[in-house]
mmCIF file of C-alpha atoms and ligand atoms in Angstrom:
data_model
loop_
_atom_site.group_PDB
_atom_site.id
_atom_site.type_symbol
_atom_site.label_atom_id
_atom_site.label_comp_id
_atom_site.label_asym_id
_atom_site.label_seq_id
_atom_site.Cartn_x
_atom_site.Cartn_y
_atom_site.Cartn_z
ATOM 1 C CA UNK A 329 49.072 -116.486 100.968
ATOM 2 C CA UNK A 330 53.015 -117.887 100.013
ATOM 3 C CA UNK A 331 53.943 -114.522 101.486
ATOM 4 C CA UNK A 332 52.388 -112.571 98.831
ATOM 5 C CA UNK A 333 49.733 -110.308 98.758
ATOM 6 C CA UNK A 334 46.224 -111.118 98.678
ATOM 7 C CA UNK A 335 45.330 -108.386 95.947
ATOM 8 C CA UNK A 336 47.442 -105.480 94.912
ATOM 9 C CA UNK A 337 45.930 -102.142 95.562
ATOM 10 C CA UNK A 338 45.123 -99.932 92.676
ATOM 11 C CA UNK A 339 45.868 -96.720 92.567
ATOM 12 C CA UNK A 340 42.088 -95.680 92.636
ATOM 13 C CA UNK A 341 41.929 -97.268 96.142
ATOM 14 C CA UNK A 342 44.802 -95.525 97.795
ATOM 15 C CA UNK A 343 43.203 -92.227 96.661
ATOM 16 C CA UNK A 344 40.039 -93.501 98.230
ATOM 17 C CA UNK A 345 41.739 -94.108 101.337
ATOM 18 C CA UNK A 346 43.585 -90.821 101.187
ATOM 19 C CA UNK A 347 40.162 -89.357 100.642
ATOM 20 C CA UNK A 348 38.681 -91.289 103.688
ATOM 21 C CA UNK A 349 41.999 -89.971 105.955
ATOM 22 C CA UNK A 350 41.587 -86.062 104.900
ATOM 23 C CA UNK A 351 37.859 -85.646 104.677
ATOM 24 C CA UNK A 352 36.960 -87.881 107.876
ATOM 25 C CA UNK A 353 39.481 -87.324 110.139
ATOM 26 C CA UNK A 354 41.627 -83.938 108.705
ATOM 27 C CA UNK A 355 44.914 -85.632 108.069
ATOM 28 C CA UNK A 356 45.967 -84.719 104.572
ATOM 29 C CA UNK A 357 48.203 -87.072 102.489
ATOM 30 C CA UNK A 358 47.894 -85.682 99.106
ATOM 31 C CA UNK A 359 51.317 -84.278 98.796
ATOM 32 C CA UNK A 360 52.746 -87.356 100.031
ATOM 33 C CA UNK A 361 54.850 -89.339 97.609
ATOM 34 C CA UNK A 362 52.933 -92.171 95.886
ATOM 35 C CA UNK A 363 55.347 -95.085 95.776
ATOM 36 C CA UNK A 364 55.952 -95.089 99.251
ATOM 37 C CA UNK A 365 52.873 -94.478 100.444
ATOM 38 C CA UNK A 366 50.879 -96.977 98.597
ATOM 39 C CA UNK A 367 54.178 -99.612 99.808
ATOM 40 C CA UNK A 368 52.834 -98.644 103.014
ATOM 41 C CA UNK A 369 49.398 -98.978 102.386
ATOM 42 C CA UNK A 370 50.014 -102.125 101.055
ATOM 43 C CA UNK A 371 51.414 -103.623 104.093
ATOM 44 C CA UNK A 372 48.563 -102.693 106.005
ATOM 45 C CA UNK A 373 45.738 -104.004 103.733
ATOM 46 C CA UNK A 374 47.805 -107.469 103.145
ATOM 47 C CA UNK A 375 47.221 -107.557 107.541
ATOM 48 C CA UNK A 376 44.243 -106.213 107.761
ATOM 49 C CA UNK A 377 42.086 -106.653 104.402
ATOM 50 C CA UNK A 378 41.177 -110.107 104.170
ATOM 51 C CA UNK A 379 40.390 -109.728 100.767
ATOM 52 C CA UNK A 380 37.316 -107.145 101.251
ATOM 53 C CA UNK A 381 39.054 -103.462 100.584
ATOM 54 C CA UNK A 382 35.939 -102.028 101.209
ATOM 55 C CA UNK A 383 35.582 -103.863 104.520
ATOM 56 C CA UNK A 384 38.684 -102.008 105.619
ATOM 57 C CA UNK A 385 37.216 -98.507 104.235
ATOM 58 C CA UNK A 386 34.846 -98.565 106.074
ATOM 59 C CA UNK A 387 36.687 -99.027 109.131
ATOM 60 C CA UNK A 388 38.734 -96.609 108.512
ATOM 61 C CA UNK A 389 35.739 -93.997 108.211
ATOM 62 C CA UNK A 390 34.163 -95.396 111.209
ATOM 63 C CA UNK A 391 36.890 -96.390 113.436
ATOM 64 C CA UNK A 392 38.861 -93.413 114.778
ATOM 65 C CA UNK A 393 40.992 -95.704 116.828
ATOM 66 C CA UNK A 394 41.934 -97.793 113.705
ATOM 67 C CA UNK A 395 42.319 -94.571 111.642
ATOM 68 C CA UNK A 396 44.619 -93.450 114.517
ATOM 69 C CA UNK A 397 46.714 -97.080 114.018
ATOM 70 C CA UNK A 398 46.660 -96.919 110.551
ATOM 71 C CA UNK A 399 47.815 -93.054 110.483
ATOM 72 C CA UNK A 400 50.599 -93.504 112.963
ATOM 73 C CA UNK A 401 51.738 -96.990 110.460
ATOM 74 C CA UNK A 402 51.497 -95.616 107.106
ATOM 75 C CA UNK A 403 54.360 -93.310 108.048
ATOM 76 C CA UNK A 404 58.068 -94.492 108.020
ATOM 77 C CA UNK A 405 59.276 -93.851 111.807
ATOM 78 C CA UNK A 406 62.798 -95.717 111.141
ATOM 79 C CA UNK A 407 65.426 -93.267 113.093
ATOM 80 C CA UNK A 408 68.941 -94.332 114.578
ATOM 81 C CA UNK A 409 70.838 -92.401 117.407
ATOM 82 C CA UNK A 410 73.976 -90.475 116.061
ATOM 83 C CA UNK A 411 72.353 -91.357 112.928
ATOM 84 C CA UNK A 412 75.212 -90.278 109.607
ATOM 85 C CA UNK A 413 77.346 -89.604 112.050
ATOM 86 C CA UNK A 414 79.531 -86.939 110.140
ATOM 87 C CA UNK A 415 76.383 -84.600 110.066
ATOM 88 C CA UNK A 416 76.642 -84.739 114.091
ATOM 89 C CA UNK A 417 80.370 -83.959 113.507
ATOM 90 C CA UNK A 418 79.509 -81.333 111.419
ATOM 91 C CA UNK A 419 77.054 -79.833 114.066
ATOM 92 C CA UNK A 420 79.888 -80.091 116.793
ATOM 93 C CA UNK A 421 82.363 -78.500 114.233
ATOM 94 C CA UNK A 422 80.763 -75.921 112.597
ATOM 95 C CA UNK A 423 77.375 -75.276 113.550
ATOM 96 C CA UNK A 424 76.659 -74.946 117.120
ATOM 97 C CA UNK A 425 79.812 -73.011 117.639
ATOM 98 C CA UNK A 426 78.008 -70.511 115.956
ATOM 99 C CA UNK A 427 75.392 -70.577 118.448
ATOM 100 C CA UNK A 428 77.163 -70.969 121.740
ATOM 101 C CA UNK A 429 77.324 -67.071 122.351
ATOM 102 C CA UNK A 430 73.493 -66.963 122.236
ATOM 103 C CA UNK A 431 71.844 -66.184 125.634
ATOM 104 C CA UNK A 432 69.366 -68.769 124.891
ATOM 105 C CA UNK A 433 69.603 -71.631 121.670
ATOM 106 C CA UNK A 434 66.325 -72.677 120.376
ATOM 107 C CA UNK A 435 66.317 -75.848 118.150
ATOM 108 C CA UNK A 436 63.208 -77.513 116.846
ATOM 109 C CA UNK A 437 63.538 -81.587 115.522
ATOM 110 C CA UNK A 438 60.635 -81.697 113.205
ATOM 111 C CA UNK A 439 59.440 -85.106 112.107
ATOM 112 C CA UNK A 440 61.586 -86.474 115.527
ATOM 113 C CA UNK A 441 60.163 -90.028 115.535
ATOM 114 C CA UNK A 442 60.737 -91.611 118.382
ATOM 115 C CA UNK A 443 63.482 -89.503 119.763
ATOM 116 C CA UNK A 444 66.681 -91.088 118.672
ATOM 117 C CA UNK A 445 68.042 -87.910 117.008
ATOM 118 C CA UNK A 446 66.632 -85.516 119.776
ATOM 119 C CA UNK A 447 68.894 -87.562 122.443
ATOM 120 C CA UNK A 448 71.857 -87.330 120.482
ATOM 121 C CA UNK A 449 71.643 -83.671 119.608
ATOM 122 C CA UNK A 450 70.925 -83.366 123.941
ATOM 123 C CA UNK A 451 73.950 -85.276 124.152
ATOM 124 C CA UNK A 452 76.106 -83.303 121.716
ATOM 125 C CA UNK A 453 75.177 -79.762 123.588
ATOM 126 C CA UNK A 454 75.765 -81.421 127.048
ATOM 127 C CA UNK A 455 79.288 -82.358 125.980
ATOM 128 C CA UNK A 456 79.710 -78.579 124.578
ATOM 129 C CA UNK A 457 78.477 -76.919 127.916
ATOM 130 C CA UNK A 458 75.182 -75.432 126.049
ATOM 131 C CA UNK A 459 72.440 -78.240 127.303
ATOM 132 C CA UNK A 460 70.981 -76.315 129.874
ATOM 133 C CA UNK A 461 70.266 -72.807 127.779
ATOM 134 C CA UNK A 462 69.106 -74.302 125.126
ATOM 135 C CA UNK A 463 65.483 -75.681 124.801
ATOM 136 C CA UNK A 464 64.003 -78.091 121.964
ATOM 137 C CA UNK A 465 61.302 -78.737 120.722
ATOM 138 C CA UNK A 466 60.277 -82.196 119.086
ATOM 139 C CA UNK A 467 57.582 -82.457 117.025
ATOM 140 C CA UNK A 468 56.197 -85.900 115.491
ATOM 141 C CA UNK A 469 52.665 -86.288 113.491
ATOM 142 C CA UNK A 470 52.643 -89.612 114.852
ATOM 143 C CA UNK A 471 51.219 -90.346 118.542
ATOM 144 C CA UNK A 472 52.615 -93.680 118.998
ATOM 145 C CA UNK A 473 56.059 -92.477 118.515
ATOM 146 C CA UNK A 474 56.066 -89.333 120.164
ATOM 147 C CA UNK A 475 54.636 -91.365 123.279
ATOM 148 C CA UNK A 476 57.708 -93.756 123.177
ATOM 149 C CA UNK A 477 60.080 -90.412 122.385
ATOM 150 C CA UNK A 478 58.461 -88.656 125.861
ATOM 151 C CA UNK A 479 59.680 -91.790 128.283
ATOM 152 C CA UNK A 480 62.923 -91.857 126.833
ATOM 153 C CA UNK A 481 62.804 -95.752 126.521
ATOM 154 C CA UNK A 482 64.793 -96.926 123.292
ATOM 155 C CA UNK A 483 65.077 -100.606 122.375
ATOM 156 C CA UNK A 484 68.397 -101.789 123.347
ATOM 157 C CA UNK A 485 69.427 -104.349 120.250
ATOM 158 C CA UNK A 486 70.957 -101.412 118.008
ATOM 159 C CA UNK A 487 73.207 -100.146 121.042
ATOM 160 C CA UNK A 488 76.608 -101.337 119.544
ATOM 161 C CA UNK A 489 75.835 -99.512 116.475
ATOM 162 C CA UNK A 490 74.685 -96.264 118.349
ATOM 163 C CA UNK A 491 78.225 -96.574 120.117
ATOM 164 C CA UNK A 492 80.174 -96.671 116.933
ATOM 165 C CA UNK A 493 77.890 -93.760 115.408
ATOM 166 C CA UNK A 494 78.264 -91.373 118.511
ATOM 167 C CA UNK A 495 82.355 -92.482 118.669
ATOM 168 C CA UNK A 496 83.004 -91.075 114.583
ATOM 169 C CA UNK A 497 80.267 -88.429 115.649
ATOM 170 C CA UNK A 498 83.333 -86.915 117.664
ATOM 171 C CA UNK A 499 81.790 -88.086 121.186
ATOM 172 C CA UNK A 500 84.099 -87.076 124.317
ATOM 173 C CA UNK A 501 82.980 -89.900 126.927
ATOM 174 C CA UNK A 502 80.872 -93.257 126.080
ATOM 175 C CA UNK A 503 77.453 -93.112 125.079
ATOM 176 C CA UNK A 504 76.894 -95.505 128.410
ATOM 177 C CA UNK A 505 77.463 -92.560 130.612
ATOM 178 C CA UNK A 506 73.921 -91.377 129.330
ATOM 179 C CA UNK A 507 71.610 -93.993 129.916
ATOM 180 C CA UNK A 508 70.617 -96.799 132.501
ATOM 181 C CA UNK A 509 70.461 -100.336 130.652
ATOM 182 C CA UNK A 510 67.548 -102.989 131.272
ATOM 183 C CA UNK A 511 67.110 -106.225 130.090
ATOM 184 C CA UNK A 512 66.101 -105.363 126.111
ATOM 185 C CA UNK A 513 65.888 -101.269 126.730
ATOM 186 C CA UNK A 514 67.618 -98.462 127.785
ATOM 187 C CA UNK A 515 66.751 -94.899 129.588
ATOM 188 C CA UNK A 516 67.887 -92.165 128.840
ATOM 189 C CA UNK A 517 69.495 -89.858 131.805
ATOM 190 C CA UNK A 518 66.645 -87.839 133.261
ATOM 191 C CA UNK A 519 69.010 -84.650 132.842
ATOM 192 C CA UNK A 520 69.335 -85.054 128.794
ATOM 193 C CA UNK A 521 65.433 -85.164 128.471
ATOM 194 C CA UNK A 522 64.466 -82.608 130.671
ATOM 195 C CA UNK A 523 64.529 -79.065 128.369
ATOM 196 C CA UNK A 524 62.941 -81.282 125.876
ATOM 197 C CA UNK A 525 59.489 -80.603 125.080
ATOM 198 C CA UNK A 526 57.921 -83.309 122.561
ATOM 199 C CA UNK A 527 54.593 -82.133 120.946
ATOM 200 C CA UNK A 528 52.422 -83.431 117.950
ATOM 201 C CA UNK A 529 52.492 -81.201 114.893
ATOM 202 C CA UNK A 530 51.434 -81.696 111.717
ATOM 203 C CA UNK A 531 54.228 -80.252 108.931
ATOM 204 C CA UNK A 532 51.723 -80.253 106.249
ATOM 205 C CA UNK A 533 48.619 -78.125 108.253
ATOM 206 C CA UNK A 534 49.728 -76.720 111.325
ATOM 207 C CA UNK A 535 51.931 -74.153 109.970
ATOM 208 C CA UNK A 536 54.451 -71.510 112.242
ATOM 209 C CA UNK A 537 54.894 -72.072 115.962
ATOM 210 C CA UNK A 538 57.857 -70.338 117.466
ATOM 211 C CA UNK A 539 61.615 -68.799 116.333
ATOM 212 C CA UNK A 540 64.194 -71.217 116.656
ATOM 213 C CA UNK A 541 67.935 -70.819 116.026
ATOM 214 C CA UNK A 542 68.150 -74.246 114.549
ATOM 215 C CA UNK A 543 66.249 -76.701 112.788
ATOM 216 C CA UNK A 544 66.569 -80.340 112.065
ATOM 217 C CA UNK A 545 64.635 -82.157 109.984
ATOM 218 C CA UNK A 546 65.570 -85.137 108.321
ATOM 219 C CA UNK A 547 64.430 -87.960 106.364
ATOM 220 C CA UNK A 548 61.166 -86.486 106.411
ATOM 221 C CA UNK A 549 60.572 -84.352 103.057
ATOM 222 C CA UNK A 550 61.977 -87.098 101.488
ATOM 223 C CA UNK A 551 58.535 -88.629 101.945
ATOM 224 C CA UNK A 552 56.982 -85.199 100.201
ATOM 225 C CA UNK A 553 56.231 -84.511 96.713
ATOM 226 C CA UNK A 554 58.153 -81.194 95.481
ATOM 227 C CA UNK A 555 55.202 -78.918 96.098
ATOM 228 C CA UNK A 556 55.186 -80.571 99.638
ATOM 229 C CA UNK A 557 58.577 -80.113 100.115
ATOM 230 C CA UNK A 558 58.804 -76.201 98.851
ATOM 231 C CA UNK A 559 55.633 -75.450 101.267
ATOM 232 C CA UNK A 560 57.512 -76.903 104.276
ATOM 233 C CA UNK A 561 60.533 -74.976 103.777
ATOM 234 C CA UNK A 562 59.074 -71.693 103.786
ATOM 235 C CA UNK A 563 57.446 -72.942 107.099
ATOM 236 C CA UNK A 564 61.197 -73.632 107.972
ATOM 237 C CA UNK A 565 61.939 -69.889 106.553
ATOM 238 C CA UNK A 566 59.681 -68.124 108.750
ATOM 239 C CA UNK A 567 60.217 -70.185 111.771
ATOM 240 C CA UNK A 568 63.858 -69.624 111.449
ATOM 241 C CA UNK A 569 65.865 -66.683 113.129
ATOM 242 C CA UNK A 570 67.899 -64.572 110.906
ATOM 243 C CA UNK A 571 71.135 -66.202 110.600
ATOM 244 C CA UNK A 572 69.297 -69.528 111.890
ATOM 245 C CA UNK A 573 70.356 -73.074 110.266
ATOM 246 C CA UNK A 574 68.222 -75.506 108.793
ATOM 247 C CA UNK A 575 69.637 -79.266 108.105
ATOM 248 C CA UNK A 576 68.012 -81.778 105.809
ATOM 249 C CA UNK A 577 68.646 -85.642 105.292
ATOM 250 C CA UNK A 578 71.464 -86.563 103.107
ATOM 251 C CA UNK A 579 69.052 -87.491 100.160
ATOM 252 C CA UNK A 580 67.533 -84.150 100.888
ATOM 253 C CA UNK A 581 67.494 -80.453 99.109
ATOM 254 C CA UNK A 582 66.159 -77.436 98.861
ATOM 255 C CA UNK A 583 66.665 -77.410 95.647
ATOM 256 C CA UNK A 584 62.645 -77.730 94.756
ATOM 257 C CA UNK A 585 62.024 -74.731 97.484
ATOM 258 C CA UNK A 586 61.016 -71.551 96.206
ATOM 259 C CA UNK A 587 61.893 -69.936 99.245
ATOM 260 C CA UNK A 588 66.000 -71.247 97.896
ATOM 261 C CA UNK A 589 67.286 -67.933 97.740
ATOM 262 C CA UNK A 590 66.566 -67.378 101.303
ATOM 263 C CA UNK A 591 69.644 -69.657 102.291
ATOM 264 C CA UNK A 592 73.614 -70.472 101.603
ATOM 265 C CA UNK A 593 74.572 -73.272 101.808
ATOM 266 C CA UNK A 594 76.842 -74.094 104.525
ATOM 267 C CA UNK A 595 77.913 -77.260 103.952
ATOM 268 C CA UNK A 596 76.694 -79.277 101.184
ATOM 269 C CA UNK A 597 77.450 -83.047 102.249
ATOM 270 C CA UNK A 598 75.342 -82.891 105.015
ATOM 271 C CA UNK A 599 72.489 -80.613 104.130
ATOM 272 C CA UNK A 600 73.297 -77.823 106.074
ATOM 273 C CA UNK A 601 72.056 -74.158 105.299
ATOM 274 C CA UNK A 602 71.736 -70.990 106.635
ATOM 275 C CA UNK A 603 68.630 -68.385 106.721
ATOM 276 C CA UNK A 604 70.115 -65.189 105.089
ATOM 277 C CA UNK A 605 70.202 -62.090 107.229
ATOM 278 C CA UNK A 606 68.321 -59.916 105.177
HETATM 279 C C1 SAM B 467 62.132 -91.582 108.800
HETATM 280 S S1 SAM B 467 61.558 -90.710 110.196
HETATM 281 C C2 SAM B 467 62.896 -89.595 110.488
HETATM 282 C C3 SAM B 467 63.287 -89.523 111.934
HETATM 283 C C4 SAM B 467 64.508 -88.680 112.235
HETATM 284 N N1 SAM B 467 64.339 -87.319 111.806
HETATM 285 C C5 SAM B 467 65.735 -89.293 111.619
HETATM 286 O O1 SAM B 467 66.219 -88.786 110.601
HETATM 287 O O2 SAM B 467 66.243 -90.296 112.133
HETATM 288 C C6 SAM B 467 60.310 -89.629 109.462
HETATM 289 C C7 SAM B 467 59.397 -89.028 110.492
HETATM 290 O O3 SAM B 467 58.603 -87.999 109.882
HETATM 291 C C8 SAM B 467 57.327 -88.041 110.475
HETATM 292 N N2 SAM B 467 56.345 -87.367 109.632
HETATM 293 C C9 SAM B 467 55.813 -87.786 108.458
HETATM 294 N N3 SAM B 467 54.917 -86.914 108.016
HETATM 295 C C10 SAM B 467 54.869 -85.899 108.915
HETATM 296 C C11 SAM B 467 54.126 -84.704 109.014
HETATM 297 N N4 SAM B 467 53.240 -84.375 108.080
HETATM 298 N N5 SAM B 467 54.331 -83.907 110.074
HETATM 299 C C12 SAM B 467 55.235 -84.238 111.025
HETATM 300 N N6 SAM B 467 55.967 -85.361 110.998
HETATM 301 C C13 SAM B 467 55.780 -86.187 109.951
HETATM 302 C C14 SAM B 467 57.050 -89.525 110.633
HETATM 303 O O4 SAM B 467 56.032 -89.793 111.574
HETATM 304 C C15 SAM B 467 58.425 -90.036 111.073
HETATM 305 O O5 SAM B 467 58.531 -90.092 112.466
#
């Protein structure tokens, strides 16, 4: 194959497969941003193809286990810990001061991967005394990762970089004070992980699950088409407390959102906004 693919797939086939994903097995791509997905897709078929697209179809239709691999590794699960580093800063600074006279904080991590970002934000509340009454929630569509997320086992190899990030995040100790180191892992303390509840959730279908005081979800709408993206944020709207905060990824806005108006912006570099009162 010289490292190149065996065939390119057209756009009539990634619609088919689409097709296959929401009408077999209820998981709707549609809204889903084309070039990425069909880079994904791509990967995939060059594996798994051979050559015979339909071949893989069909498996798809028929194989809920492969439809369940090929689900969880069309989406991009890439996630750091203290990842942009300022936007923890700015949650230390500005953000969950606002929260800390709460009797209880509710935060949900939508799109959480495989945990990276919940840890950090566990670490962040520990260090500002407001761990234990807060609770999260992380949801995930994908199994795979929200299985990895739930043991609290993260590869090891980025560590030195997750030190640096959680040092300019503002961090009071060393990030080694929070988890036990193996050979090519590490585990995070039992007491970080344990109001965290990790659950599969769907952003695109299963719609409005609790009031939370905060919500984090980025890198993920990036992923959406605008329609996507606007439908998602009015899930944000209505899951969000008055006076609640919702943060995006730094290549993220609301800016497509109908439900805009219902927000300020708090602070624009790092995507943070705030559900209006009234
Ligand atoms: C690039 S990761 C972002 C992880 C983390 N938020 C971060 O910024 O480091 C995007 C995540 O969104 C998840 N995702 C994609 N589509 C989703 C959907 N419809 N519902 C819930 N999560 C979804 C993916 O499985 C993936 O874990």
């Amino acid at each position: 194959m010289n490292g190149r693919p065996e065939f390119l797939v057209s756009e009539t086939e990634v619609n088919r497969i689409i097709d296959v994903l929401l009408k077999v097995h209820g998981i709707d791509f549609t809204g889903y941003s084309r070039a990425s997905f069909t880079r994904r897709v791509q990967r995939i078929v060059d594996r798994d193809a051979s050559g015979n697209f339909g071949a893989l179809l069909e498996r798809l239709s028929v194989n809920s286990n492969y439809a369940n691999l090929f689900i969880n590794e069309v989406m991009v699960n890439v996630t750091e810990m203290f990842r942009d580093p300022t936007f923890f800063h700015a949650l230390r600074a500005d953000v969950l001061p606002q929260l800390k006279n709460l009797d209880h904080i509710t935060i949900w991590h939508a799109g959480c991967s495989t945990g990276e970002e919940v840890f950090s934000m566990a670490i962040l509340l520990h260090e500002m005394g407001l761990l234990k009454k807060t609770r999260i929630v992380a949801t995930d569509l994908n199994s795979d990762a929200l299985q990895k997320a739930s043991k609290g086992v993260l590869p090891s190899k980025m560590i030195a970089e997750y030190e640096a990030n959680y040092l300019s995040a503002g961090g009071l100790g060393l990030l080694s004070d929070y988890y036990a180191a193996d050979f090519n892992s590490i585990t995070v303390n039992e007491f970080l992980r344990s109001n965290i509840q990790f659950k599969q959730h769907n952003l695109v279908s299963d719609g409005f699950f609790g009031a939370f005081d905060l919500i984090i979800c980025r890198n993920v709408l990036i992923y959406f088409q605008k329609p996507l993206q606007s439908s998602v944020v009015s899930l944000f709207k209505r899951s969000l407390n008055k006076n609640g905060y919702l943060c995006l990824g730094t290549k993220e806005s609301l800016l497509f959102a109908e439900d805009r108006f219902a927000f300020d912006e708090v602070d624009k570099r790092e995507k943070v906004f705030r559900k209006k009162g009234s």
